[in-house]
Coordinates of C-alpha atoms in Angstrom, one line a residue:
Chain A
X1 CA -38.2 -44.8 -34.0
X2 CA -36.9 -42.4 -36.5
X3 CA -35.0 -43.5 -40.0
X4 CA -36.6 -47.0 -40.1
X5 CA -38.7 -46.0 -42.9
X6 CA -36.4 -46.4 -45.1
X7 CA -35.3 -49.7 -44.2
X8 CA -38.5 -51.1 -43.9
X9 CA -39.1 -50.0 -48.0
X10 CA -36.8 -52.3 -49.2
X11 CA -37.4 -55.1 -46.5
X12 CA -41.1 -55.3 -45.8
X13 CA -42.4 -55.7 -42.7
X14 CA -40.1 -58.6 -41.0
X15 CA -41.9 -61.6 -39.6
X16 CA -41.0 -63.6 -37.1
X17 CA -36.5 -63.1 -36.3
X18 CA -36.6 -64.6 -32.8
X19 CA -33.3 -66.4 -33.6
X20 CA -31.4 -63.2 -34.3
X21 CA -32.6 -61.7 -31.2
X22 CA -32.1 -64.9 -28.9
X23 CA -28.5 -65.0 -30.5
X24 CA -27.6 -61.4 -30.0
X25 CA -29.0 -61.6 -26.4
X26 CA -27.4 -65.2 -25.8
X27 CA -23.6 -64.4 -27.5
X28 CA -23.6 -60.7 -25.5
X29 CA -24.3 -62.5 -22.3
X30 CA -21.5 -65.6 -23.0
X31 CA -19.1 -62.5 -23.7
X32 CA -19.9 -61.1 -21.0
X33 CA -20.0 -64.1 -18.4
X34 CA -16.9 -65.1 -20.1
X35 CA -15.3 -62.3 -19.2
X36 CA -16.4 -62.4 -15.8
X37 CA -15.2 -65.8 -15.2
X38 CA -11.4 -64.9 -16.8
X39 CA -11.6 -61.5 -14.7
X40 CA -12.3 -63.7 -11.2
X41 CA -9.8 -66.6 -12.5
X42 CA -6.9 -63.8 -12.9
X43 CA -8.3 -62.3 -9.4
X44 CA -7.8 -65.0 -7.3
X45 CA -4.9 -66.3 -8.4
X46 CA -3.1 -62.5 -8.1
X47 CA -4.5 -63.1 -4.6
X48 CA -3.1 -66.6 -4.1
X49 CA 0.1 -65.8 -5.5
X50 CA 0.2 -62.7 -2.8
X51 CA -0.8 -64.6 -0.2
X52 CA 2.3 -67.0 -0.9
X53 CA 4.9 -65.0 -1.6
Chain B
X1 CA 12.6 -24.7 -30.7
X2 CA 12.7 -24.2 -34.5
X3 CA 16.8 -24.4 -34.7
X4 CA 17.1 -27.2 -32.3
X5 CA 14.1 -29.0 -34.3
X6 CA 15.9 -27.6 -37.7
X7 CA 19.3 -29.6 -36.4
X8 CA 17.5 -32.7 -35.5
X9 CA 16.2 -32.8 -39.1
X10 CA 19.2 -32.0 -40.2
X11 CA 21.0 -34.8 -38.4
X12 CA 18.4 -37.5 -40.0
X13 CA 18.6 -36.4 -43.1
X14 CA 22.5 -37.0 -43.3
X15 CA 21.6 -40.1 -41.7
X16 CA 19.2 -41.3 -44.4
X17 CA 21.6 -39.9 -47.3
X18 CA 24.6 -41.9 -45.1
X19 CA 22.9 -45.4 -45.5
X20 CA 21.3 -45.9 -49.1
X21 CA 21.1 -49.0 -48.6
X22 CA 18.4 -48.6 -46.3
X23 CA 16.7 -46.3 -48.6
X24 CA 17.0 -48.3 -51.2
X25 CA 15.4 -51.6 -49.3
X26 CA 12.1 -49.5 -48.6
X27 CA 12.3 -48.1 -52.5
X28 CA 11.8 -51.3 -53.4
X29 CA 9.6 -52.5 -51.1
X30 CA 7.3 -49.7 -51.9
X31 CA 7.7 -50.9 -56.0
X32 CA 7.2 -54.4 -55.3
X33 CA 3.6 -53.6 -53.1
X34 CA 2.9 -51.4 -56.3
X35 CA 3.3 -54.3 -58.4
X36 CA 1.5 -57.1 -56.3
X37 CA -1.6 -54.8 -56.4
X38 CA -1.5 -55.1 -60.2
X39 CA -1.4 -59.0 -59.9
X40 CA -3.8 -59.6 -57.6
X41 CA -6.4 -57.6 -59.3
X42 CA -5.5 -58.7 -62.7
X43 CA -5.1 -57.3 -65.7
X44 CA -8.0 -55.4 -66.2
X45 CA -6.6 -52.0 -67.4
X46 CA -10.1 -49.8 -66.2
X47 CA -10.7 -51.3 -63.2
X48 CA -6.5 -50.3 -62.2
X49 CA -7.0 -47.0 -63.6
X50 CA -9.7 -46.1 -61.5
X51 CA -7.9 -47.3 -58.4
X52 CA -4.8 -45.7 -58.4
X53 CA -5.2 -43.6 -56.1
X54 CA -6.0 -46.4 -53.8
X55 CA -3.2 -48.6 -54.5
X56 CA -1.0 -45.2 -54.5
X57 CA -1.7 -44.5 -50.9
X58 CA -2.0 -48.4 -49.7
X59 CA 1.7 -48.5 -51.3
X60 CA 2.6 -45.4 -49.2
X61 CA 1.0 -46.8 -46.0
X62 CA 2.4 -49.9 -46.4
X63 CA 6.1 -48.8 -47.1
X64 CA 6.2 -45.7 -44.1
X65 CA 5.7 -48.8 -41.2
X66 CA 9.3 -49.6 -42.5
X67 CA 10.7 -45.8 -42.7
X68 CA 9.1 -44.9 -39.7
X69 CA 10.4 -47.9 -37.5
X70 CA 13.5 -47.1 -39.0
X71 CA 13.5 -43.5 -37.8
X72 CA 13.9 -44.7 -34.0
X73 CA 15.8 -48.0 -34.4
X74 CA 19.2 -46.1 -34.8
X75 CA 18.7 -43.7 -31.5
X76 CA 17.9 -46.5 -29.4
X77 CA 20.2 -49.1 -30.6
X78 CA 23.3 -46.8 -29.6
X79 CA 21.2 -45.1 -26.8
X80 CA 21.8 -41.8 -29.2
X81 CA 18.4 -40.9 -27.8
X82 CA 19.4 -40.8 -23.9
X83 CA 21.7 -38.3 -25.5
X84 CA 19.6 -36.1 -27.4
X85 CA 17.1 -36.0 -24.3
X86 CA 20.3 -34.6 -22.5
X87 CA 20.1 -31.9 -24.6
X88 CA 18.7 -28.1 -23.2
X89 CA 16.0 -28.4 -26.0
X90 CA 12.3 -29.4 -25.4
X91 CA 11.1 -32.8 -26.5
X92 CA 8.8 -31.3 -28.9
X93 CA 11.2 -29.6 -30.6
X94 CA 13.0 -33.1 -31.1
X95 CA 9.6 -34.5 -32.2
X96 CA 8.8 -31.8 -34.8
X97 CA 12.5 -32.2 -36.4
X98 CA 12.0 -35.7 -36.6
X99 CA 8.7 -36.0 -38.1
X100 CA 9.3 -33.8 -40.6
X101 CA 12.5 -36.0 -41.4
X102 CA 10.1 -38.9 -41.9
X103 CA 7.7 -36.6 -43.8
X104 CA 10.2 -35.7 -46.4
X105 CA 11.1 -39.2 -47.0
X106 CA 7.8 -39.7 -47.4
X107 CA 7.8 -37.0 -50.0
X108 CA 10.2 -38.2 -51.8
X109 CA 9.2 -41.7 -51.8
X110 CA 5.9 -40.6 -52.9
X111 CA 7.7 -38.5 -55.8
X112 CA 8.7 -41.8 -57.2
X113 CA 5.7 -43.8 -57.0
X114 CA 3.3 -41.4 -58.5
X115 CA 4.8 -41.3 -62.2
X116 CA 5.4 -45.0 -61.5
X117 CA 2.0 -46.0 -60.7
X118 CA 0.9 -43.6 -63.7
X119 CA 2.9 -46.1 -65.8
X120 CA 1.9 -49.4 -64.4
X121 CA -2.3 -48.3 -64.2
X122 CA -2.0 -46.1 -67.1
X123 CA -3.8 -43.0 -65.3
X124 CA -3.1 -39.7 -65.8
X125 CA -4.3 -36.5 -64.5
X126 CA -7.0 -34.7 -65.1
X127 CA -7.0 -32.1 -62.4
X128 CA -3.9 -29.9 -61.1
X129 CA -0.3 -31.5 -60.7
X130 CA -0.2 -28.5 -58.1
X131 CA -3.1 -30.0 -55.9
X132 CA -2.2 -33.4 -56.5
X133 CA 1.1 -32.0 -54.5
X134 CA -0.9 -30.6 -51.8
X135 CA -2.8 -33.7 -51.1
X136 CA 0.1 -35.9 -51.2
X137 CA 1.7 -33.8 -48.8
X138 CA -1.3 -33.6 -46.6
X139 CA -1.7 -37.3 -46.5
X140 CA 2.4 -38.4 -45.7
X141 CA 1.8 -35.5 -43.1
X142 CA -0.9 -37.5 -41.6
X143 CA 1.1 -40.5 -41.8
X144 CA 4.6 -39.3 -40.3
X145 CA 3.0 -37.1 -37.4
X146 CA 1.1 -40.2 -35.6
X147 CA 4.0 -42.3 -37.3
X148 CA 6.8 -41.0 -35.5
X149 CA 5.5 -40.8 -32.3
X150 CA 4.1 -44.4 -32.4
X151 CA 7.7 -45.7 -33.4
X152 CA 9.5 -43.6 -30.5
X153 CA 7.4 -46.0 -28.5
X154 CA 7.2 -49.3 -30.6
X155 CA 11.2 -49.0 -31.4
X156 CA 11.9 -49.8 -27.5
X157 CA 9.6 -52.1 -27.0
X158 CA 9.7 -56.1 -27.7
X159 CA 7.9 -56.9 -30.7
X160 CA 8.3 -53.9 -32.4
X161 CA 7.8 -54.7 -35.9
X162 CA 4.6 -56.1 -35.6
X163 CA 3.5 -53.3 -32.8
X164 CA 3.9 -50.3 -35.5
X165 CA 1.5 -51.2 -38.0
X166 CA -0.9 -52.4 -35.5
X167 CA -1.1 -49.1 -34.3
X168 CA -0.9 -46.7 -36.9
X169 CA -3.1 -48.5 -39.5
X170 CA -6.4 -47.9 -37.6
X171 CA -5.6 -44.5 -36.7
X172 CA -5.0 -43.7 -40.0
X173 CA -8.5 -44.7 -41.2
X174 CA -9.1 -40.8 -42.0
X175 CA -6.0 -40.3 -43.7
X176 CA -6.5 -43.2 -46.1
X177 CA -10.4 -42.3 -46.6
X178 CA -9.9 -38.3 -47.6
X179 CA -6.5 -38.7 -49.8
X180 CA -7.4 -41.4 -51.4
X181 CA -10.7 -39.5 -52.1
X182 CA -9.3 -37.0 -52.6
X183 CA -6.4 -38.0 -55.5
X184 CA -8.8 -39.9 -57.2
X185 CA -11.1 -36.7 -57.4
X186 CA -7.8 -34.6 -59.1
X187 CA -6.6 -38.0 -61.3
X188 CA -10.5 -38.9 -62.5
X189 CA -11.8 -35.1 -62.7
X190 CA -14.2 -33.5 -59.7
X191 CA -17.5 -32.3 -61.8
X192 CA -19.4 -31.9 -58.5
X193 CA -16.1 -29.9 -56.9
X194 CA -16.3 -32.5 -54.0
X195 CA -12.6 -32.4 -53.2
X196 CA -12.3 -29.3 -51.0
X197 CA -13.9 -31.2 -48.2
X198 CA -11.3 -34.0 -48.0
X199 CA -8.4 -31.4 -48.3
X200 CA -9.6 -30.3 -45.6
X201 CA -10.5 -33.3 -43.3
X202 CA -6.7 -34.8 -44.0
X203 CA -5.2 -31.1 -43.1
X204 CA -7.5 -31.4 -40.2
X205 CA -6.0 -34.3 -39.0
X206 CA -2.7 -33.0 -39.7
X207 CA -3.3 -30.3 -37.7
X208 CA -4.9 -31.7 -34.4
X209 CA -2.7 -34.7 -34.4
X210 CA 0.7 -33.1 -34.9
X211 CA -0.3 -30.7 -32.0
X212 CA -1.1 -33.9 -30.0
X213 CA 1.6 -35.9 -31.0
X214 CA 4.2 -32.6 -30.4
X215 CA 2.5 -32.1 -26.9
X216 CA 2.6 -36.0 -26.0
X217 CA 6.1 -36.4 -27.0
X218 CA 8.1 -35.4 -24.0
X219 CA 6.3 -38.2 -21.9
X220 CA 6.6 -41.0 -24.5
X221 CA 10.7 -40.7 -24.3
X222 CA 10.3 -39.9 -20.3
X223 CA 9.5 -43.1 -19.6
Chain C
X1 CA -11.6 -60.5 1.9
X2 CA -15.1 -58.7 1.0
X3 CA -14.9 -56.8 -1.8
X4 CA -17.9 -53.6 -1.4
X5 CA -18.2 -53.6 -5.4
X6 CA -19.6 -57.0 -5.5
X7 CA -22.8 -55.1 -4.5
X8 CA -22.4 -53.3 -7.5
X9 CA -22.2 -56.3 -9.7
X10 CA -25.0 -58.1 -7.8
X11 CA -27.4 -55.0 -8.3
X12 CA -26.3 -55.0 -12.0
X13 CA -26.9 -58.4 -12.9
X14 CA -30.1 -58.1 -11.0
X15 CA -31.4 -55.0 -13.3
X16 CA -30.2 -56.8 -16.1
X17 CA -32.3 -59.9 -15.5
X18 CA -34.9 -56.9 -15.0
X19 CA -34.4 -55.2 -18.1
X20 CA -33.9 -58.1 -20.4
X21 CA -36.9 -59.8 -19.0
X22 CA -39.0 -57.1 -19.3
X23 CA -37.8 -56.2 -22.8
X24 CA -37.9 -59.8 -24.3
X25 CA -41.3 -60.9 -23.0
X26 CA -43.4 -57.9 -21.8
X27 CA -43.0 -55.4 -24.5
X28 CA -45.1 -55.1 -27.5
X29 CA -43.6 -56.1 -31.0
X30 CA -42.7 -53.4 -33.3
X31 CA -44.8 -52.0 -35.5
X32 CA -42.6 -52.3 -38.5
X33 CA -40.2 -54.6 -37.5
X34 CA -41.6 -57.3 -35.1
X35 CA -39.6 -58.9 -32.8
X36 CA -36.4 -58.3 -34.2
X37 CA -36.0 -54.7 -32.2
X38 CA -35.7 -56.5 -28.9
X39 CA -32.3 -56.6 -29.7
X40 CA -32.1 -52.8 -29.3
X41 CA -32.9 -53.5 -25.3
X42 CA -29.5 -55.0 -25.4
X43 CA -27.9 -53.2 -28.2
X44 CA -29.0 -49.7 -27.5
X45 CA -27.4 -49.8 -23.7
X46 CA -24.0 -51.2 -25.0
X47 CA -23.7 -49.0 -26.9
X48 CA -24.1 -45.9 -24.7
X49 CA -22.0 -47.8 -22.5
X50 CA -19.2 -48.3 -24.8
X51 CA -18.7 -45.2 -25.3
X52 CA -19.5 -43.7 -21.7
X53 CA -16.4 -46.5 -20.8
X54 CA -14.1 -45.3 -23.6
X55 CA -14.8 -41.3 -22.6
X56 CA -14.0 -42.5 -19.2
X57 CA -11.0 -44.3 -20.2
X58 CA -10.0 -40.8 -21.8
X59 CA -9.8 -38.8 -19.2
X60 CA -7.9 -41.7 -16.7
X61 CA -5.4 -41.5 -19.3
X62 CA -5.2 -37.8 -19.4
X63 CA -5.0 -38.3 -15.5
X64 CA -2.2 -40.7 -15.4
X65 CA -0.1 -38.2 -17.5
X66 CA -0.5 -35.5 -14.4
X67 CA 0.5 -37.8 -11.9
X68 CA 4.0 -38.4 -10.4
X69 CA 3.1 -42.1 -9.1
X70 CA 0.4 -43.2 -11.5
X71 CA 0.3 -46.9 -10.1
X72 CA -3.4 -46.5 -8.9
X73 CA -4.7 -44.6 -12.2
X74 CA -2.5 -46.6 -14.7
X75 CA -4.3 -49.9 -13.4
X76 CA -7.8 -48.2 -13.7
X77 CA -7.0 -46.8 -16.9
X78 CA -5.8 -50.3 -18.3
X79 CA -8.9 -52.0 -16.6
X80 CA -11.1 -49.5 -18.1
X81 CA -9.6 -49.5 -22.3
X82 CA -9.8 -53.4 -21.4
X83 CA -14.2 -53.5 -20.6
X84 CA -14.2 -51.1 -23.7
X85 CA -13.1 -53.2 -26.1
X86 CA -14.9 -56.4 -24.1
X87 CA -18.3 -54.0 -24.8
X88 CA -17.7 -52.7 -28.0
X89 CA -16.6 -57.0 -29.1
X90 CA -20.8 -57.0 -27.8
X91 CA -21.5 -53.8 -29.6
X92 CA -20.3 -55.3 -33.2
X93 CA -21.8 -58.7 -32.8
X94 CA -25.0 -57.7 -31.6
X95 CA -25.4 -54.9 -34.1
X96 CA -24.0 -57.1 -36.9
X97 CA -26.6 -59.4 -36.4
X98 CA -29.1 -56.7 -35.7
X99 CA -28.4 -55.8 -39.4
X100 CA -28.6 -59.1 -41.3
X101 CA -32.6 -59.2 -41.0
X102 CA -33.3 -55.5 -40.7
X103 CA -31.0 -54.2 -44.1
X104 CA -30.3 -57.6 -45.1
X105 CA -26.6 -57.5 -44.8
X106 CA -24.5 -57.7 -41.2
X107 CA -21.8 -55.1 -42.1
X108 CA -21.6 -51.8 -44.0
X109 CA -19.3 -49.6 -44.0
X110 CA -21.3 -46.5 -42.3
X111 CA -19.7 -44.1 -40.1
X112 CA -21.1 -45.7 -36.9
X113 CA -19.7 -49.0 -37.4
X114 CA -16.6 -48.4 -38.7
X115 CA -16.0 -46.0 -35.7
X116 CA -16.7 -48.7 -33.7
X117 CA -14.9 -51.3 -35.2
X118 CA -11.8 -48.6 -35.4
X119 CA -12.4 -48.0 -31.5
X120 CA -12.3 -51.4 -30.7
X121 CA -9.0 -52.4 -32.9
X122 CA -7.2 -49.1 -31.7
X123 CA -7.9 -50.0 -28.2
X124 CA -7.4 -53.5 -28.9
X125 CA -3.7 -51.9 -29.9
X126 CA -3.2 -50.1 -27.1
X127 CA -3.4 -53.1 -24.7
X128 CA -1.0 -54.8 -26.9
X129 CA 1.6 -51.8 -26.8
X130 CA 1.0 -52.4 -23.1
X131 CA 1.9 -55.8 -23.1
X132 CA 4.8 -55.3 -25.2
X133 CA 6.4 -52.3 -22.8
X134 CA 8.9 -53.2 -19.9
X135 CA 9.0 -51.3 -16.6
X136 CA 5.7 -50.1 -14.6
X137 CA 6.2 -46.2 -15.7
X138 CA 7.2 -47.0 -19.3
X139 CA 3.5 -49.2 -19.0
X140 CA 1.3 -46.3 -17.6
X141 CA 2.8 -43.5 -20.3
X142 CA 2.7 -44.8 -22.8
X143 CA -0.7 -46.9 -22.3
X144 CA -1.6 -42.9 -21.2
X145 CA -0.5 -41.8 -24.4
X146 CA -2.1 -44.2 -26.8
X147 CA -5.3 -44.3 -25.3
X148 CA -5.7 -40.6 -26.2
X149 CA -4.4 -40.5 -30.0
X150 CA -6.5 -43.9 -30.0
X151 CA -9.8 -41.9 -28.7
X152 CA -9.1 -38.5 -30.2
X153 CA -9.7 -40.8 -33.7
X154 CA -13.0 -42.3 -33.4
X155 CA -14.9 -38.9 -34.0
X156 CA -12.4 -38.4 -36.9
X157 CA -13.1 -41.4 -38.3
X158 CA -17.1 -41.1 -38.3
X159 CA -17.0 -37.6 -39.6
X160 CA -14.7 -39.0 -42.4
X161 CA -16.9 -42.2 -43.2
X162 CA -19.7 -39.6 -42.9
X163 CA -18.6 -37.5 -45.5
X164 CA -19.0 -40.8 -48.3
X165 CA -22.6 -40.2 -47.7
X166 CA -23.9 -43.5 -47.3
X167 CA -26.2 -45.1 -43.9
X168 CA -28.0 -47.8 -43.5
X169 CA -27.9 -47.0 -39.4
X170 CA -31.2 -45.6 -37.7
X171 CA -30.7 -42.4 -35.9
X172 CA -28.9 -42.9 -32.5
X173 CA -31.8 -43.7 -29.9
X174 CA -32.4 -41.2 -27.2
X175 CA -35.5 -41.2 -24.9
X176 CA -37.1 -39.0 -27.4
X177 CA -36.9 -41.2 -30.3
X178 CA -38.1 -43.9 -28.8
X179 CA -41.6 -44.9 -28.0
X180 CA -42.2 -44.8 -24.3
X181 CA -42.9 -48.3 -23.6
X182 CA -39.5 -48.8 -24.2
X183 CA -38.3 -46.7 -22.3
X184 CA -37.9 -48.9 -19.1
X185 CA -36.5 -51.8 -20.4
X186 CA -33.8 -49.8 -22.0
X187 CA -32.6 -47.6 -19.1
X188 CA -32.8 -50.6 -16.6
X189 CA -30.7 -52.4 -19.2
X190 CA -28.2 -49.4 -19.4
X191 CA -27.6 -49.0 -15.6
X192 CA -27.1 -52.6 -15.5
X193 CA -24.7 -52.7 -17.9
X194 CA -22.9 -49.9 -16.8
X195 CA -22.8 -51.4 -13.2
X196 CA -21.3 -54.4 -14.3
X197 CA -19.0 -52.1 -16.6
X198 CA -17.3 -50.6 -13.4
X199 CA -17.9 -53.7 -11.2
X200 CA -15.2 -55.7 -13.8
X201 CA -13.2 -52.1 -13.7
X202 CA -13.1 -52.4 -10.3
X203 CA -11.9 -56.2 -10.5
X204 CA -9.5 -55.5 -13.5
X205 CA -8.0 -52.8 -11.7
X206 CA -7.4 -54.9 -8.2
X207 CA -5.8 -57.3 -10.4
X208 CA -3.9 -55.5 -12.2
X209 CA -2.3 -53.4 -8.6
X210 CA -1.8 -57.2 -7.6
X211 CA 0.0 -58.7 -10.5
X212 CA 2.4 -55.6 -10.5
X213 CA 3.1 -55.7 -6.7
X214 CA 3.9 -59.3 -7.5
X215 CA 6.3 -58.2 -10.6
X216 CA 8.0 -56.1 -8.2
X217 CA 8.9 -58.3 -5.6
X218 CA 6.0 -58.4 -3.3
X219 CA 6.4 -55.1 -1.9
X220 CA 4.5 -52.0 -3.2
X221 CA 7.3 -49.8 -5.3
X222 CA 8.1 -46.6 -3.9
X223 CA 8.3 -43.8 -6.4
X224 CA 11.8 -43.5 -6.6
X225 CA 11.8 -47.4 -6.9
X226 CA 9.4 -47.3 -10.4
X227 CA 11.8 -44.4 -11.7
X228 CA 15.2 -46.5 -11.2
X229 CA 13.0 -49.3 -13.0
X230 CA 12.1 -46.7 -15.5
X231 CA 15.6 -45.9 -16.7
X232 CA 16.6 -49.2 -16.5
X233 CA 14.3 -50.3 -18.8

């Protein structure tokens, strides 16, 4: 992994930070699944108003 | 395409000298931003010298939203611009002459808020009056080329005074970066001779988006 | 009705569960910075993504400019600015939070993430504009046109924040910067996302056709039809 050197100078080695990756993982997939649900919602009811008209 | 471009410029410019008023309202509106910035940062006299140039160009950002929405208000509200399409002239050419309308207002405005803003922040300048020119003239570029086109579109659509801004302030990200950089490097002094570099990243985007925005014009007012 | 891309969506969430699985529990820690790089299984293939999906929205929208009935483009090129800014929404958070225990703040103002954060407001704009313009030709131009002054930015805007001199960002990640065993995780990760990237394009896009047949009266318009509704306008 190049340029974390640097990083790793003024931070020291970082113990532990399960809860920042369990939240970046877990808000990325609500986002996502989010989106999902709202792009299905608007789906089907674009089909149900076709189907009615 | 120069002389049709020439008369379009033409045309706007009598059209901005025919309503003062209207030049007058974003004058002041341009003083007034001037003036807040110096409130809300207080009165400390170093900390408003060093950033001029960064209230100088938020001032001018601020205030072109208003010229540039004005620019296309008129031709739609009449349908003057279903007329000048009518025209044997190419879009571009209507483009070019109306951007450069906007950029001289610019200009202008800019002429006034520089020796203002000199006497509110008490800066001065240490580099070339001659480059500060340039710059200033490289950075309204960069706002009226993007500017213009944007409003041709924003004017006829609902919403429109909230929809110009929204647009053009991201996009002119660059703009605001490199002349603000750049004017503080001629008003505070350039030991290092940094400032070529932003001159050229704001005539840059001059260049690249008033090609775009010239090519990109005829289908904006097609539709 | 059966929709064929659900298979792609299906085989995408199935990588994903692949990838992320593999990258959270099976992978050694970091050398230098423990557990806190799993986030790059997630971070690294949004990002490629994000930008794969705004290229791609690039060249729809130079498309839709070429074409004399844009109706099929103009909904793929709104679908597709739309799963940008959804990705690069994930791209910011993920990296923000990425940066809080790794340079000990969540945002600076280096030329990755400001081009990002430009991207996504710029194409955040353009689906506004969208919103905001009447008449089906009037929508596809000028969504067309914005999309490219909107794209044709972000590389200005990096160079430009680029030219301040200051990064707290690790070099972009490429197979060759990072350590093998990490190879996997990441590139199932990628495909996964990128699957379900044109899986909700797909869906956008059918949408989208739909609620504009609807707007125009049930029937599908006929050229000369959108052009009448274009002048009107």
């Amino acid at each position: 992994m190049n340029g974390t050197e640097e990083t790793v100078e003024f931070t020291g080695q970082i113990v532990g930070g399960g809860g920042y990756v369990a939240a970046a993982w877990s808000i990325s997939l609500v986002i996502l699944l989010a989106y999902v649900i709202v792009t299905t919602v608007r789906l089907r009811a674009a089909r149900a108003g076709k189907e009615s008209s | 395409m120069i002389r049709p471009a020439l008369g379009v410029l033409r045309k706007d410019l009598k059209l901005d000298l025919a309503s003062p008023g209207r030049l007058a309202a974003v004058v002041l509106f341009s003083v007034v931003t001037l003036l807040l910035f110096s409130f809300a940062v207080g009165p400390d006299t170093s900390s408003l010298q060093r950033n001029t140039a960064g209230y100088l160009w938020l001032a001018l950002t601020l205030s072109s939203t208003l010229a540039l929405g004005e620019s296309f208000r008129l031709e739609v509200e009449d349908d003057a611009l279903e007329g000048l399409l009518l025209l044997p002239v190419p879009p571009a050419a209507i483009f070019y002459g109306k951007a450069t309308a906007n950029l001289l207002f610019l200009l202008a405005l800019a002429a006034l808020l520089v020796p203002l803003s000199f006497g509110l922040y008490g800066a001065s300048v240490r580099g070339s009056f001659l480059e500060l020119a340039v710059i200033i003239a490289l950075g309204t570029a960069g706002l009226a080329g993007p500017g213009t086109l944007y409003s041709a579109m924003t004017a006829r659509a609902r919403g429109s005074d909230v929809m110009l801004p929204l647009l053009l302030f991201p996009l002119v990200i660059p703009v605001l970066i490199a002349s603000v950089k750049a004017t503080s490097l001629v008003l505070l002094g350039d030991p290092m001779g940094d400032r070529g570099a932003w001159f050229a990243l704001v005539g840059c985007f001059d260049l690249v988006y008033w090609t775009l925005c010239g090519l990109l014009f005829g289908k904006v007012v097609d539709a | 009705m059966r929709d064929r891309e659900n298979l792609l969506g299906a085989l995408g969430l199935l990588l994903l569960c692949l990838g992320s699985a593999w990258g959270l529990f099976y992978t050694p820690p970091e050398t230098k910075m423990a557990s806190v790089m799993r986030i790059f299984f997630i971070h690294v293939p949004t990002a490629w993504n994000a930008l794969l999906i705004a290229t791609f929205a690039f060249a729809l929208a130079v498309g839709v400019l070429f074409k004399k009935s844009p109706g099929k483009w103009d909904a793929a090129l709104a679908a597709t600015v739309e799963v940008a800014c959804v990705y690069t929404v994930m791209l910011l958070i993920q990296g923000s939070i990425w940066g809080k225990p790794t340079w000990g703040t969540y945002w600076d103002w280096d030329p990755r993430l400001t081009s990002a954060a430009v991207m996504g407001v710029a194409f955040a704009g353009v689906l506004s504009l969208r919103s905001f313009a009447e008449g089906p030709r009037r929508k596809a131009l000028w969504t067309a046109v914005a999309t490219i002054i909107a794209y044709v930015d972000v590389p200005i805007v990096y160079f430009s924040v680029q030219m301040t001199d200051r990064t707290l960002h690790q070099n972009l990640s490429s197979p060759t910067s990072v350590s093998s065993i990490y190879h996997w995780p990441l590139r199932a990760n990628a495909f996964a996302l990128l699957f379900i990237g044109i899986w909700l394009i797909i869906r956008r896009a059918r949408t989208i056709l739909l609620e504009a047949e609807d707007d125009a009266g049930g029937s599908s318009p006929a050229p000369e039809a959108t052009l009448v509704a274009g002048v009107e306008g």
